């Protein structure tokens, strides 16, 4: 297993719509293992393949608490098949938008279908944190970021901040 570099805003790849996965095979399972390691090391509770620059419909999630055993879950070609009318608000962050957090309101529960790492179709009823993480990660597969769910004013501000940081890095200057 190996960690993979995580791409960050304003990398245009984050806006790609990821492609459906046609075959669940060993190379895919190696990517899955790399993504789980990358997510755990970051640390984060979810990671979409596009965040390691692979534009395919795959994500990994682990919402186990720190004192619990790790419990990584794999979702291949995930789809939300039902969302509750009830909504919930969580403070969200994203490994591709480091050190920025904002409250986002989404459906409180969702039912999602996906293939697992053996290519078997399964359905999950997700509530609480898992529901939020799944929706956040599935958004990534469609090029949508959590900042798209906040006000345009706040979004423009955070995008500008990351554009400036990328430009500084590109100039070869250093923040001391
Ligand atoms: Ni994210």
GROMACS .gro file of C-alpha atoms and ligand atoms in nm:
model
  177
    1UNK     CA    1   0.000   0.000   0.000
    2UNK     CA    2   0.113   0.353  -0.064
    3UNK     CA    3  -0.014   0.695   0.018
    4UNK     CA    4  -0.112   0.915  -0.275
    5UNK     CA    5  -0.080   1.292  -0.293
    6UNK     CA    6  -0.410   1.476  -0.241
    7UNK     CA    7  -0.488   1.751  -0.491
    8UNK     CA    8  -0.617   2.079  -0.351
    9UNK     CA    9  -0.815   2.384  -0.460
   10UNK     CA   10  -0.787   2.543  -0.722
   11UNK     CA   11  -0.678   2.227  -0.909
   12UNK     CA   12  -0.927   2.213  -1.202
   13UNK     CA   13  -0.944   1.831  -1.177
   14UNK     CA   14  -1.163   1.879  -0.867
   15UNK     CA   15  -1.436   2.003  -1.105
   16UNK     CA   16  -1.432   1.695  -1.331
   17UNK     CA   17  -1.728   1.460  -1.347
   18UNK     CA   18  -1.581   1.118  -1.266
   19UNK     CA   19  -1.645   0.820  -1.494
   20UNK     CA   20  -1.842   0.507  -1.404
   21UNK     CA   21  -1.626   0.207  -1.313
   22UNK     CA   22  -1.682  -0.087  -1.551
   23UNK     CA   23  -1.469  -0.350  -1.381
   24UNK     CA   24  -1.385  -0.426  -1.017
   25UNK     CA   25  -1.041  -0.587  -1.044
   26UNK     CA   26  -0.708  -0.608  -0.863
   27UNK     CA   27  -0.565  -0.276  -0.993
   28UNK     CA   28  -0.882  -0.107  -0.865
   29UNK     CA   29  -0.847  -0.284  -0.528
   30UNK     CA   30  -0.486  -0.158  -0.505
   31UNK     CA   31  -0.611   0.198  -0.559
   32UNK     CA   32  -0.878   0.137  -0.291
   33UNK     CA   33  -0.609   0.025  -0.042
   34UNK     CA   34  -0.396   0.330  -0.126
   35UNK     CA   35  -0.695   0.559  -0.077
   36UNK     CA   36  -0.780   0.403   0.261
   37UNK     CA   37  -0.421   0.452   0.375
   38UNK     CA   38  -0.419   0.810   0.242
   39UNK     CA   39  -0.750   0.888   0.418
   40UNK     CA   40  -0.633   0.740   0.751
   41UNK     CA   41  -0.299   0.921   0.738
   42UNK     CA   42  -0.448   1.260   0.645
   43UNK     CA   43  -0.653   1.205   0.868
   44UNK     CA   44  -0.998   1.234   0.714
   45UNK     CA   45  -1.337   1.058   0.734
   46UNK     CA   46  -1.382   1.028   0.358
   47UNK     CA   47  -1.189   1.047   0.032
   48UNK     CA   48  -1.306   1.044  -0.330
   49UNK     CA   49  -1.080   0.903  -0.603
   50UNK     CA   50  -1.067   1.238  -0.783
   51UNK     CA   51  -0.892   1.381  -0.474
   52UNK     CA   52  -0.596   1.157  -0.563
   53UNK     CA   53  -0.637   1.264  -0.927
   54UNK     CA   54  -0.825   0.951  -1.043
   55UNK     CA   55  -1.147   1.064  -1.216
   56UNK     CA   56  -1.348   0.747  -1.146
   57UNK     CA   57  -1.660   0.691  -0.935
   58UNK     CA   58  -1.500   0.549  -0.622
   59UNK     CA   59  -1.488   0.670  -0.264
   60UNK     CA   60  -1.379   0.546   0.075
   61UNK     CA   61  -1.529   0.644   0.410
   62UNK     CA   62  -1.437   0.573   0.772
   63UNK     CA   63  -1.651   0.732   1.041
   64UNK     CA   64  -1.519   0.517   1.330
   65UNK     CA   65  -1.437   0.722   1.640
   66UNK     CA   66  -1.073   0.765   1.742
   67UNK     CA   67  -1.101   0.511   2.026
   68UNK     CA   68  -1.265   0.254   1.797
   69UNK     CA   69  -1.105   0.014   1.548
   70UNK     CA   70  -1.076   0.159   1.195
   71UNK     CA   71  -1.380   0.066   0.984
   72UNK     CA   72  -1.314   0.165   0.622
   73UNK     CA   73  -1.606   0.131   0.381
   74UNK     CA   74  -1.576   0.125   0.002
   75UNK     CA   75  -1.835   0.265  -0.240
   76UNK     CA   76  -1.797   0.199  -0.614
   77UNK     CA   77  -2.039   0.376  -0.851
   78UNK     CA   78  -2.239   0.504  -0.552
   79UNK     CA   79  -2.584   0.649  -0.604
   80UNK     CA   80  -2.822   0.813  -0.362
   81UNK     CA   81  -3.153   0.637  -0.412
   82UNK     CA   82  -3.348   0.813  -0.136
   83UNK     CA   83  -3.302   1.127   0.077
   84UNK     CA   84  -3.500   1.227   0.386
   85UNK     CA   85  -3.701   1.549   0.394
   86UNK     CA   86  -3.551   1.614   0.735
   87UNK     CA   87  -3.229   1.810   0.709
   88UNK     CA   88  -2.922   1.832   0.930
   89UNK     CA   89  -2.637   2.080   0.957
   90UNK     CA   90  -2.274   1.976   1.008
   91UNK     CA   91  -1.955   2.176   1.007
   92UNK     CA   92  -1.774   2.032   0.705
   93UNK     CA   93  -1.416   2.043   0.589
   94UNK     CA   94  -1.238   1.880   0.296
   95UNK     CA   95  -0.888   1.738   0.250
   96UNK     CA   96  -0.878   1.928  -0.082
   97UNK     CA   97  -0.961   2.260   0.090
   98UNK     CA   98  -0.730   2.237   0.393
   99UNK     CA   99  -0.806   2.427   0.710
  100UNK     CA  100  -1.136   2.570   0.591
  101UNK     CA  101  -1.461   2.474   0.762
  102UNK     CA  102  -1.821   2.582   0.711
  103UNK     CA  103  -2.167   2.471   0.815
  104UNK     CA  104  -2.356   2.287   0.541
  105UNK     CA  105  -2.720   2.177   0.551
  106UNK     CA  106  -2.809   1.850   0.375
  107UNK     CA  107  -3.071   1.573   0.403
  108UNK     CA  108  -3.030   1.410   0.747
  109UNK     CA  109  -3.053   1.052   0.613
  110UNK     CA  110  -2.990   0.894   0.276
  111UNK     CA  111  -3.009   0.549   0.127
  112UNK     CA  112  -2.720   0.480  -0.109
  113UNK     CA  113  -2.647   0.191  -0.342
  114UNK     CA  114  -2.294   0.099  -0.447
  115UNK     CA  115  -2.070  -0.191  -0.537
  116UNK     CA  116  -1.830  -0.312  -0.268
  117UNK     CA  117  -1.467  -0.414  -0.324
  118UNK     CA  118  -1.581  -0.757  -0.444
  119UNK     CA  119  -1.813  -0.599  -0.701
  120UNK     CA  120  -2.126  -0.693  -0.504
  121UNK     CA  121  -2.417  -0.450  -0.508
  122UNK     CA  122  -2.525  -0.332  -0.165
  123UNK     CA  123  -2.749  -0.068  -0.013
  124UNK     CA  124  -2.675   0.135   0.295
  125UNK     CA  125  -2.912   0.345   0.502
  126UNK     CA  126  -2.693   0.625   0.633
  127UNK     CA  127  -2.778   0.864   0.914
  128UNK     CA  128  -2.585   1.125   1.110
  129UNK     CA  129  -2.221   1.179   1.018
  130UNK     CA  130  -2.218   0.892   0.765
  131UNK     CA  131  -2.507   1.052   0.572
  132UNK     CA  132  -2.320   1.382   0.551
  133UNK     CA  133  -1.988   1.220   0.453
  134UNK     CA  134  -2.151   1.009   0.180
  135UNK     CA  135  -2.324   1.312   0.029
  136UNK     CA  136  -2.004   1.519   0.049
  137UNK     CA  137  -1.800   1.245  -0.123
  138UNK     CA  138  -2.061   1.165  -0.390
  139UNK     CA  139  -2.065   1.539  -0.468
  140UNK     CA  140  -1.690   1.510  -0.543
  141UNK     CA  141  -1.767   1.252  -0.813
  142UNK     CA  142  -1.976   1.517  -0.989
  143UNK     CA  143  -1.717   1.794  -0.948
  144UNK     CA  144  -1.912   1.954  -0.664
  145UNK     CA  145  -1.734   2.083  -0.351
  146UNK     CA  146  -1.888   2.156  -0.010
  147UNK     CA  147  -1.817   2.526  -0.064
  148UNK     CA  148  -2.075   2.514  -0.345
  149UNK     CA  149  -2.336   2.474  -0.070
  150UNK     CA  150  -2.239   2.796   0.116
  151UNK     CA  151  -2.300   3.160   0.018
  152UNK     CA  152  -2.135   3.290  -0.298
  153UNK     CA  153  -1.962   3.560  -0.096
  154UNK     CA  154  -1.794   3.307   0.135
  155UNK     CA  155  -1.718   3.074  -0.154
  156UNK     CA  156  -1.553   3.344  -0.366
  157UNK     CA  157  -1.343   3.446  -0.065
  158UNK     CA  158  -1.209   3.094  -0.002
  159UNK     CA  159  -1.145   3.027  -0.373
  160UNK     CA  160  -0.951   3.355  -0.402
  161UNK     CA  161  -0.745   3.267  -0.095
  162UNK     CA  162  -0.642   2.931  -0.245
  163UNK     CA  163  -0.574   3.088  -0.588
  164UNK     CA  164  -0.338   3.338  -0.425
  165UNK     CA  165  -0.162   3.062  -0.229
  166UNK     CA  166  -0.117   2.856  -0.549
  167UNK     CA  167   0.021   3.161  -0.730
  168UNK     CA  168   0.269   3.230  -0.449
  169UNK     CA  169   0.384   2.868  -0.460
  170UNK     CA  170   0.419   2.894  -0.840
  171UNK     CA  171   0.625   3.215  -0.805
  172UNK     CA  172   0.878   3.023  -0.602
  173UNK     CA  173   0.830   3.256  -0.306
  174UNK     CA  174   0.801   3.117   0.043
  175UNK     CA  175   0.581   3.195   0.337
  176UNK     CA  176   0.811   3.239   0.637
  177LIG    NI1  177  -1.400   1.664   0.035
   0.00000   0.00000   0.00000
